[in-house]
Amino acid sequence: MKYLSILTALLGLASATAIRSEARPKRTAYDGYKVLRVAAGDDADKLNKIIADLELETWKGVAKVGGHADVVIPPSKLAAFNAQAEGFETLTMHEDLGVSIANESGFQAYAGTADQTWFNTYHAYADHLTFLRDLVAAHPNQSEIVTSGTSVNGNAITGIRFWGSAGKGVKPAIVFHGTVHAREWITTMVAEYQAYYLLTNYGSDATVKSFVDKYEFYIFPVVNPDGFIYTQTSNRLWRKNRQSNSGSSCVGRDINRNWPAHWSTSGGASTNPCDEAYKGAKQGDAPETTALAAFLNKVKAAQGLKLFIDWHSYSQLFMSPYGYTCSSVPAKNSEYQSLARGAVAAIKSVYGTTFNYGPICTTVYKATGNSVDYAFDVSGAEYAFTLELRDTGANGFILPASQILPSGVEAWAGVKYLLANMK
């Protein structure tokens, strides 16, 4: 069976590279599951009650009036959902989620060359580490592997650091985080594409050279390694880290609701350990969050922090602070929106992909204890953004591998605009 062969290969790779993963009896299967986008219309409360009563998973939170919910429905509950949700307009995102996952997860063996073919498919976690090492090996005089602490299970939070003609530790830093939420595989690849493009074009593209000479880059494609490994060995749709919770059998904290910035503000996270947006028992009690925050602050103190980007999927959004409140924005909000407007125009110019933009809270939803608010308010980053990458719901988290390279290319166009226009 395809799942079994993938699982066996992944476990073998993990063992060979001393990656720490959990022993699990079987992979969560989604055979026969449907994913439906359900328009709430004026009956958001009714739709949310149906979802709650049937204990269904949603991919993007609860529905709002005029909005929608992307609902994952197991075969055993499909008839009940159809009966109770009669009258709601639906769009099928995945007719059979298990088939979509199987098609997406057909990893190809890494050829050992850090070139553009890497972006033709998704990869096992061990291969991501090898790719970063190979990228450094191809550019030994201006890059190195860097770590930002360790995860719950003891996996290093691994990234790549690179610099220009002035040498390392001199210029202001740019920091990217990918795969904060474990199931958002496209963010891993897009973060890696930014590193790949900047390093491989440094010697031939004057604009790229000017950016790398002006800033120093720290790119962490997977800041939630335990969760990412779990999506590849056990449950493709896992979101949180793999931290146990006292008094609960439910596992994990949402790393992007755990940062010590407006963590105690109500309404932007969950206090239920079983929820996907669980904020933790106290702020910064996830080791990943603690390590990442300390790294940002260390970099800021040592060389300045020009730009922070936290990469997510899906929804095609380009967002600025704040997430914790919808009634306040940074003093430089006008500049933020000008930059975001220019960046989404640059993204659209590549393939026609449309991103919306604005502050987190008013653009998508209230989110407390998030990394962008922390980077801006606490670490003192001059600019901090979060992007939600492709798509807007046709595939959701299970984005076909054919969209990896286009996602990376158009994201680079947005990043390029920021690098050229930040003051």
CSV table of C-alpha atoms in Angstrom, one decimal:
chain,number,residue,atom,x,y,z
A,1,MET,CA,0.0,0.0,0.0
A,2,LYS,CA,1.3,3.5,-0.9
A,3,TYR,CA,1.0,4.8,2.7
A,4,LEU,CA,3.0,1.9,4.1
A,5,SER,CA,5.9,2.3,1.6
A,6,ILE,CA,6.1,6.0,2.3
A,7,LEU,CA,6.0,5.5,6.0
A,8,THR,CA,8.7,2.8,5.9
A,9,ALA,CA,11.0,5.1,3.8
A,10,LEU,CA,10.4,8.1,6.1
A,11,LEU,CA,11.2,6.1,9.3
A,12,GLY,CA,14.3,4.8,7.7
A,13,LEU,CA,15.5,8.3,6.8
A,14,ALA,CA,14.6,9.5,10.3
A,15,SER,CA,16.7,6.8,11.9
A,16,ALA,CA,19.7,7.4,9.6
A,17,THR,CA,19.8,11.1,10.4
A,18,ALA,CA,19.1,10.9,14.2
A,19,ILE,CA,15.8,12.7,13.8
A,20,ARG,CA,13.6,12.2,16.8
A,21,SER,CA,10.1,11.1,16.1
A,22,GLU,CA,7.4,9.4,18.1
A,23,ALA,CA,6.4,5.7,17.8
A,24,ARG,CA,2.9,5.5,16.5
A,25,PRO,CA,0.9,2.4,15.7
A,26,LYS,CA,-0.7,3.5,12.5
A,27,ARG,CA,-1.1,6.4,10.1
A,28,THR,CA,-4.4,8.4,10.3
A,29,ALA,CA,-6.2,7.5,7.1
A,30,TYR,CA,-8.6,9.9,5.4
A,31,ASP,CA,-9.9,7.5,2.8
A,32,GLY,CA,-13.4,8.5,1.8
A,33,TYR,CA,-13.3,11.8,3.7
A,34,LYS,CA,-14.8,14.8,1.9
A,35,VAL,CA,-13.7,18.4,2.4
A,36,LEU,CA,-16.5,20.9,1.6
A,37,ARG,CA,-16.5,24.7,1.6
A,38,VAL,CA,-19.9,25.6,3.1
A,39,ALA,CA,-21.2,29.1,2.7
A,40,ALA,CA,-22.7,30.4,5.9
A,41,GLY,CA,-24.9,33.1,4.4
A,42,ASP,CA,-26.9,34.6,7.2
A,43,ASP,CA,-26.9,31.4,9.2
A,44,ALA,CA,-23.4,31.2,10.6
A,45,ASP,CA,-24.6,30.3,14.1
A,46,LYS,CA,-26.6,27.4,12.7
A,47,LEU,CA,-23.7,26.1,10.5
A,48,ASN,CA,-21.3,26.3,13.5
A,49,LYS,CA,-23.7,24.4,15.7
A,50,ILE,CA,-24.0,21.6,13.1
A,51,ILE,CA,-20.2,21.4,12.9
A,52,ALA,CA,-19.9,21.4,16.7
A,53,ASP,CA,-22.7,18.9,17.2
A,54,LEU,CA,-21.2,16.4,14.7
A,55,GLU,CA,-17.7,17.1,16.1
A,56,LEU,CA,-16.3,17.9,12.6
A,57,GLU,CA,-12.9,19.4,11.9
A,58,THR,CA,-12.7,22.7,10.1
A,59,TRP,CA,-9.6,23.9,8.3
A,60,LYS,CA,-10.0,27.7,8.9
A,61,GLY,CA,-12.0,28.1,12.0
A,62,VAL,CA,-15.7,28.8,12.5
A,63,ALA,CA,-17.9,30.5,10.0
A,64,LYS,CA,-18.9,34.1,10.1
A,65,VAL,CA,-22.0,35.8,8.7
A,66,GLY,CA,-21.4,36.1,5.0
A,67,GLY,CA,-18.3,33.8,5.2
A,68,HIS,CA,-17.7,30.1,4.9
A,69,ALA,CA,-16.3,27.1,6.7
A,70,ASP,CA,-14.0,24.5,5.1
A,71,VAL,CA,-15.3,21.3,6.7
A,72,VAL,CA,-13.7,17.8,6.9
A,73,ILE,CA,-16.4,15.2,6.9
A,74,PRO,CA,-15.7,11.4,7.5
A,75,PRO,CA,-17.8,8.9,5.6
A,76,SER,CA,-19.7,7.9,8.8
A,77,LYS,CA,-21.0,11.5,9.3
A,78,LEU,CA,-21.7,12.5,5.7
A,79,ALA,CA,-25.4,11.6,5.6
A,80,ALA,CA,-26.0,13.3,8.9
A,81,PHE,CA,-24.2,16.4,7.7
A,82,ASN,CA,-26.1,16.5,4.4
A,83,ALA,CA,-29.4,16.2,6.2
A,84,GLN,CA,-28.7,18.9,8.8
A,85,ALA,CA,-27.0,21.3,6.4
A,86,GLU,CA,-29.6,21.1,3.7
A,87,GLY,CA,-30.1,24.5,2.2
A,88,PHE,CA,-26.4,25.6,2.7
A,89,GLU,CA,-24.5,26.2,-0.5
A,90,THR,CA,-21.4,23.9,-0.7
A,91,LEU,CA,-18.4,23.5,-2.9
A,92,THR,CA,-16.4,20.3,-3.0
A,93,MET,CA,-12.7,20.9,-2.3
A,94,HIS,CA,-11.7,17.2,-2.0
A,95,GLU,CA,-14.0,14.4,-3.1
A,96,ASP,CA,-11.8,11.9,-1.4
A,97,LEU,CA,-9.2,13.4,0.9
A,98,GLY,CA,-7.3,10.2,1.2
A,99,VAL,CA,-6.7,10.1,-2.5
A,100,SER,CA,-5.6,13.7,-2.5
A,101,ILE,CA,-3.1,13.0,0.3
A,102,ALA,CA,-1.8,9.9,-1.5
A,103,ASN,CA,-1.2,11.9,-4.7
A,104,GLU,CA,0.5,14.7,-2.8
A,105,SER,CA,2.7,12.6,-0.7
A,106,GLY,CA,4.5,10.6,-3.4
A,107,PHE,CA,8.0,11.8,-2.3
A,108,GLN,CA,10.8,11.4,-4.8
A,109,ALA,CA,14.3,10.5,-3.6
A,110,TYR,CA,16.5,13.5,-3.2
A,111,ALA,CA,19.1,13.4,-5.9
A,112,GLY,CA,21.7,15.2,-3.7
A,113,THR,CA,21.9,18.3,-5.8
A,114,ALA,CA,20.6,21.6,-4.5
A,115,ASP,CA,19.1,22.8,-7.8
A,116,GLN,CA,15.6,23.8,-9.0
A,117,THR,CA,14.5,20.2,-9.4
A,118,TRP,CA,14.1,20.2,-5.6
A,119,PHE,CA,10.9,22.2,-6.0
A,120,ASN,CA,9.2,19.6,-8.2
A,121,THR,CA,7.9,17.6,-5.3
A,122,TYR,CA,7.4,17.6,-1.5
A,123,HIS,CA,10.1,15.9,0.6
A,124,ALA,CA,10.8,13.9,3.7
A,125,TYR,CA,12.0,15.9,6.7
A,126,ALA,CA,15.5,14.3,6.6
A,127,ASP,CA,15.9,15.4,3.0
A,128,HIS,CA,15.1,19.0,3.9
A,129,LEU,CA,18.0,19.0,6.3
A,130,THR,CA,20.2,17.5,3.6
A,131,PHE,CA,19.1,20.1,1.1
A,132,LEU,CA,20.1,22.9,3.4
A,133,ARG,CA,23.5,21.3,4.0
A,134,ASP,CA,24.0,20.9,0.3
A,135,LEU,CA,23.0,24.5,-0.3
A,136,VAL,CA,25.7,25.6,2.2
A,137,ALA,CA,28.2,23.3,0.6
A,138,ALA,CA,27.6,25.0,-2.8
A,139,HIS,CA,28.1,28.4,-1.2
A,140,PRO,CA,30.6,27.7,1.6
A,141,ASN,CA,32.1,31.2,1.8
A,142,GLN,CA,28.8,33.0,2.5
A,143,SER,CA,26.5,30.6,4.2
A,144,GLU,CA,26.2,28.2,7.2
A,145,ILE,CA,23.7,26.0,9.0
A,146,VAL,CA,22.2,27.7,12.0
A,147,THR,CA,19.9,26.4,14.7
A,148,SER,CA,17.4,28.2,17.0
A,149,GLY,CA,17.1,25.9,19.9
A,150,THR,CA,15.3,22.5,20.1
A,151,SER,CA,11.8,21.2,19.9
A,152,VAL,CA,9.8,19.2,22.5
A,153,ASN,CA,11.2,16.0,21.2
A,154,GLY,CA,14.7,17.3,21.0
A,155,ASN,CA,14.9,18.1,17.3
A,156,ALA,CA,17.1,21.1,16.3
A,157,ILE,CA,15.2,24.0,14.8
A,158,THR,CA,17.4,24.2,11.7
A,159,GLY,CA,17.9,27.0,9.2
A,160,ILE,CA,20.4,28.5,6.9
A,161,ARG,CA,22.2,31.8,7.4
A,162,PHE,CA,23.9,33.7,4.6
A,163,TRP,CA,25.5,37.1,4.0
A,164,GLY,CA,27.1,39.3,1.4
A,165,SER,CA,30.4,41.0,0.8
A,166,ALA,CA,30.6,42.6,4.2
A,167,GLY,CA,30.8,39.3,6.0
A,168,LYS,CA,28.5,37.8,8.6
A,169,GLY,CA,27.2,39.6,11.7
A,170,VAL,CA,27.5,43.1,10.2
A,171,LYS,CA,24.3,44.0,8.3
A,172,PRO,CA,20.7,44.1,9.6
A,173,ALA,CA,19.0,40.8,9.7
A,174,ILE,CA,16.0,39.4,7.8
A,175,VAL,CA,14.4,36.3,9.5
A,176,PHE,CA,11.9,34.0,7.8
A,177,HIS,CA,9.9,31.2,9.6
A,178,GLY,CA,8.2,28.4,7.7
A,179,THR,CA,6.0,25.4,8.8
A,180,VAL,CA,4.9,26.9,12.1
A,181,HIS,CA,1.8,24.9,11.6
A,182,ALA,CA,2.9,21.4,10.7
A,183,ARG,CA,0.4,20.6,7.9
A,184,GLU,CA,1.3,23.7,5.8
A,185,TRP,CA,3.9,22.0,3.7
A,186,ILE,CA,4.0,24.6,1.0
A,187,THR,CA,5.5,27.1,3.4
A,188,THR,CA,8.6,24.8,3.9
A,189,MET,CA,9.2,24.8,0.2
A,190,VAL,CA,8.6,28.5,-0.3
A,191,ALA,CA,10.9,29.5,2.5
A,192,GLU,CA,13.6,27.2,1.0
A,193,TYR,CA,13.0,28.8,-2.5
A,194,GLN,CA,13.9,32.2,-1.1
A,195,ALA,CA,17.2,30.9,0.2
A,196,TYR,CA,17.9,29.0,-3.0
A,197,TYR,CA,17.1,31.9,-5.3
A,198,LEU,CA,19.1,34.5,-3.3
A,199,LEU,CA,22.2,32.3,-3.0
A,200,THR,CA,22.3,30.8,-6.5
A,201,ASN,CA,21.7,34.2,-8.2
A,202,TYR,CA,24.1,36.3,-6.0
A,203,GLY,CA,26.9,36.1,-8.5
A,204,SER,CA,24.9,36.8,-11.6
A,205,ASP,CA,22.0,39.1,-10.6
A,206,ALA,CA,23.0,42.6,-9.6
A,207,THR,CA,19.7,43.2,-7.8
A,208,VAL,CA,20.0,40.0,-5.8
A,209,LYS,CA,23.6,40.8,-4.9
A,210,SER,CA,22.6,44.3,-3.7
A,211,PHE,CA,20.0,42.7,-1.3
A,212,VAL,CA,22.4,40.1,0.1
A,213,ASP,CA,25.1,42.7,0.5
A,214,LYS,CA,22.7,45.0,2.3
A,215,TYR,CA,21.1,42.4,4.7
A,216,GLU,CA,21.9,39.1,6.4
A,217,PHE,CA,19.4,36.4,6.0
A,218,TYR,CA,18.3,33.7,8.5
A,219,ILE,CA,15.8,31.3,7.0
A,220,PHE,CA,14.2,28.5,9.0
A,221,PRO,CA,12.0,26.4,6.7
A,222,VAL,CA,10.6,24.2,9.5
A,223,VAL,CA,10.3,25.8,13.0
A,224,ASN,CA,7.9,23.0,14.2
A,225,PRO,CA,10.0,19.9,13.3
A,226,ASP,CA,8.1,17.5,15.6
A,227,GLY,CA,4.8,18.5,14.2
A,228,PHE,CA,6.1,18.3,10.6
A,229,ILE,CA,7.6,14.9,11.2
A,230,TYR,CA,4.2,13.8,12.6
A,231,THR,CA,2.4,14.9,9.5
A,232,GLN,CA,4.7,12.7,7.5
A,233,THR,CA,4.5,9.6,9.7
A,234,SER,CA,1.1,9.7,11.4
A,235,ASN,CA,-1.4,12.4,10.5
A,236,ARG,CA,-1.0,14.6,7.5
A,237,LEU,CA,-3.4,17.3,8.9
A,238,TRP,CA,-1.7,17.8,12.3
A,239,ARG,CA,-1.2,21.5,13.1
A,240,LYS,CA,0.3,22.0,16.6
A,241,ASN,CA,3.6,21.0,18.2
A,242,ARG,CA,3.8,17.6,20.0
A,243,GLN,CA,3.8,18.8,23.6
A,244,SER,CA,1.8,16.9,26.2
A,245,ASN,CA,-0.7,18.8,28.3
A,246,SER,CA,-1.1,18.2,32.0
A,247,GLY,CA,-4.6,16.8,32.9
A,248,SER,CA,-5.5,16.2,29.2
A,249,SER,CA,-4.9,13.4,26.7
A,250,CYS,CA,-4.9,15.9,23.9
A,251,VAL,CA,-1.5,16.9,22.6
A,252,GLY,CA,0.1,20.1,21.4
A,253,ARG,CA,0.2,23.8,21.6
A,254,ASP,CA,-0.4,26.2,18.7
A,255,ILE,CA,3.1,27.7,18.5
A,256,ASN,CA,1.6,30.8,16.8
A,257,ARG,CA,-0.7,31.5,19.8
A,258,ASN,CA,2.0,31.0,22.4
A,259,TRP,CA,4.3,33.9,21.9
A,260,PRO,CA,4.6,36.3,24.9
A,261,ALA,CA,2.9,39.2,23.2
A,262,HIS,CA,-0.7,40.0,24.2
A,263,TRP,CA,-1.0,36.3,25.1
A,264,SER,CA,-3.6,37.0,27.8
A,265,THR,CA,-5.9,39.0,25.6
A,266,SER,CA,-9.2,37.2,25.2
A,267,GLY,CA,-10.8,36.1,22.0
A,268,GLY,CA,-7.8,35.3,19.8
A,269,ALA,CA,-6.9,31.8,20.9
A,270,SER,CA,-8.3,28.7,22.7
A,271,THR,CA,-7.8,27.6,26.3
A,272,ASN,CA,-8.9,24.1,25.4
A,273,PRO,CA,-5.9,21.7,25.0
A,274,CYS,CA,-7.9,19.7,22.4
A,275,ASP,CA,-8.4,22.7,20.1
A,276,GLU,CA,-6.1,23.4,17.2
A,277,ALA,CA,-5.6,27.0,18.4
A,278,TYR,CA,-4.7,26.1,22.0
A,279,LYS,CA,-2.6,28.9,23.4
A,280,GLY,CA,-0.8,26.8,26.1
A,281,ALA,CA,-1.0,26.9,29.9
A,282,LYS,CA,1.0,30.1,30.0
A,283,GLN,CA,2.7,32.4,27.5
A,284,GLY,CA,5.9,31.0,26.0
A,285,ASP,CA,5.6,27.6,27.5
A,286,ALA,CA,6.3,25.8,24.2
A,287,PRO,CA,10.0,25.2,23.9
A,288,GLU,CA,9.9,26.1,20.2
A,289,THR,CA,8.3,29.5,21.0
A,290,THR,CA,10.9,30.2,23.8
A,291,ALA,CA,13.8,29.3,21.5
A,292,LEU,CA,12.5,31.3,18.5
A,293,ALA,CA,11.8,34.4,20.6
A,294,ALA,CA,15.2,34.3,22.2
A,295,PHE,CA,16.8,34.0,18.7
A,296,LEU,CA,14.9,37.0,17.4
A,297,ASN,CA,15.9,39.1,20.4
A,298,LYS,CA,19.6,37.9,20.1
A,299,VAL,CA,19.7,38.9,16.5
A,300,LYS,CA,18.0,42.2,17.1
A,301,ALA,CA,20.5,43.1,19.8
A,302,ALA,CA,23.6,42.0,17.8
A,303,GLN,CA,22.9,43.4,14.4
A,304,GLY,CA,19.3,44.8,14.2
A,305,LEU,CA,16.2,43.1,12.8
A,306,LYS,CA,15.0,44.7,9.6
A,307,LEU,CA,12.3,42.3,8.5
A,308,PHE,CA,10.5,39.3,9.9
A,309,ILE,CA,8.1,37.1,7.8
A,310,ASP,CA,6.1,34.2,9.1
A,311,TRP,CA,4.9,32.0,6.2
A,312,HIS,CA,1.6,30.2,6.4
A,313,SER,CA,-1.1,28.7,4.2
A,314,TYR,CA,-3.7,28.9,2.8
A,315,SER,CA,-5.9,31.9,1.8
A,316,GLN,CA,-3.6,34.2,-0.3
A,317,LEU,CA,-3.2,37.0,2.2
A,318,PHE,CA,-0.3,39.4,2.9
A,319,MET,CA,-0.8,40.7,6.4
A,320,SER,CA,0.7,43.2,8.9
A,321,PRO,CA,0.4,43.8,12.6
A,322,TYR,CA,-1.8,43.6,14.6
A,323,GLY,CA,-3.4,40.2,15.2
A,324,TYR,CA,-4.3,40.8,18.9
A,325,THR,CA,-6.7,43.7,18.3
A,326,CYS,CA,-8.9,45.0,15.5
A,327,SER,CA,-9.0,48.5,16.9
A,328,SER,CA,-5.3,49.4,16.8
A,329,VAL,CA,-2.6,49.5,14.2
A,330,PRO,CA,1.1,50.4,14.4
A,331,ALA,CA,2.1,54.0,14.0
A,332,LYS,CA,3.6,53.2,10.6
A,333,ASN,CA,0.5,51.5,9.4
A,334,SER,CA,0.2,53.7,6.3
A,335,GLU,CA,3.7,52.6,5.2
A,336,TYR,CA,2.9,49.0,6.0
A,337,GLN,CA,-0.2,49.1,3.8
A,338,SER,CA,1.7,50.8,1.0
A,339,LEU,CA,4.4,48.0,1.1
A,340,ALA,CA,1.8,45.3,1.2
A,341,ARG,CA,-0.1,46.8,-1.7
A,342,GLY,CA,3.0,46.9,-3.8
A,343,ALA,CA,4.0,43.4,-2.8
A,344,VAL,CA,0.7,41.8,-3.7
A,345,ALA,CA,0.8,43.7,-7.1
A,346,ALA,CA,4.3,42.3,-7.7
A,347,ILE,CA,3.0,38.8,-6.8
A,348,LYS,CA,0.0,39.1,-9.2
A,349,SER,CA,2.3,40.3,-12.0
A,350,VAL,CA,3.9,36.8,-12.2
A,351,TYR,CA,1.0,34.4,-12.7
A,352,GLY,CA,-2.0,36.5,-11.9
A,353,THR,CA,-2.4,35.1,-8.4
A,354,THR,CA,-4.4,37.6,-6.3
A,355,PHE,CA,-3.5,38.2,-2.6
A,356,ASN,CA,-5.6,40.4,-0.3
A,357,TYR,CA,-3.7,42.5,2.3
A,358,GLY,CA,-4.2,44.4,5.5
A,359,PRO,CA,-3.7,44.0,9.3
A,360,ILE,CA,-4.1,40.4,10.6
A,361,CYS,CA,-7.1,41.0,12.8
A,362,THR,CA,-9.3,42.8,10.3
A,363,THR,CA,-8.1,40.8,7.3
A,364,VAL,CA,-8.6,37.2,8.6
A,365,TYR,CA,-9.4,37.0,12.3
A,366,LYS,CA,-8.2,37.9,15.8
A,367,ALA,CA,-5.0,36.0,16.8
A,368,THR,CA,-3.3,36.6,20.1
A,369,GLY,CA,0.2,35.5,21.1
A,370,ASN,CA,1.3,35.4,17.5
A,371,SER,CA,4.8,35.8,16.1
A,372,VAL,CA,4.3,38.9,14.1
A,373,ASP,CA,3.0,41.0,17.0
A,374,TYR,CA,5.9,39.7,19.1
A,375,ALA,CA,8.5,40.5,16.4
A,376,PHE,CA,7.2,44.0,16.0
A,377,ASP,CA,6.2,45.0,19.5
A,378,VAL,CA,8.8,43.1,21.6
A,379,SER,CA,11.8,42.2,19.5
A,380,GLY,CA,11.6,45.5,17.7
A,381,ALA,CA,11.7,44.4,14.1
A,382,GLU,CA,11.3,47.4,11.8
A,383,TYR,CA,8.9,45.4,9.6
A,384,ALA,CA,6.9,42.2,10.3
A,385,PHE,CA,4.5,40.4,8.0
A,386,THR,CA,2.7,37.1,7.8
A,387,LEU,CA,1.7,35.6,4.5
A,388,GLU,CA,-0.9,33.0,3.8
A,389,LEU,CA,0.2,31.3,0.6
A,390,ARG,CA,-1.8,29.4,-2.1
A,391,ASP,CA,-4.6,28.7,-2.5
A,392,THR,CA,-8.0,30.1,-1.6
A,393,GLY,CA,-9.7,26.8,-1.1
A,394,ALA,CA,-9.6,24.6,-4.1
A,395,ASN,CA,-7.1,22.4,-2.5
A,396,GLY,CA,-6.4,24.0,0.9
A,397,PHE,CA,-3.6,22.4,2.9
A,398,ILE,CA,-3.2,19.6,0.3
A,399,LEU,CA,-1.7,21.7,-2.4
A,400,PRO,CA,-0.5,19.8,-5.5
A,401,ALA,CA,3.2,19.6,-6.0
A,402,SER,CA,2.8,21.2,-9.4
A,403,GLN,CA,2.2,24.5,-7.5
A,404,ILE,CA,5.3,24.4,-5.4
A,405,LEU,CA,7.6,26.2,-7.9
A,406,PRO,CA,5.0,28.8,-9.0
A,407,SER,CA,4.3,29.5,-5.3
A,408,GLY,CA,8.0,30.1,-4.6
A,409,VAL,CA,8.5,32.3,-7.7
A,410,GLU,CA,5.6,34.6,-7.0
A,411,ALA,CA,6.5,34.8,-3.3
A,412,TRP,CA,10.0,35.9,-4.3
A,413,ALA,CA,8.4,38.7,-6.4
A,414,GLY,CA,6.7,39.9,-3.2
A,415,VAL,CA,9.8,39.6,-1.1
A,416,LYS,CA,11.8,41.4,-3.8
A,417,TYR,CA,9.4,44.3,-3.7
A,418,LEU,CA,9.8,44.6,0.1
A,419,LEU,CA,13.6,44.4,-0.1
A,420,ALA,CA,13.6,47.2,-2.7
A,421,ASN,CA,11.1,49.5,-0.9
A,422,MET,CA,11.6,49.2,2.8
A,423,LYS,CA,13.0,52.4,4.2
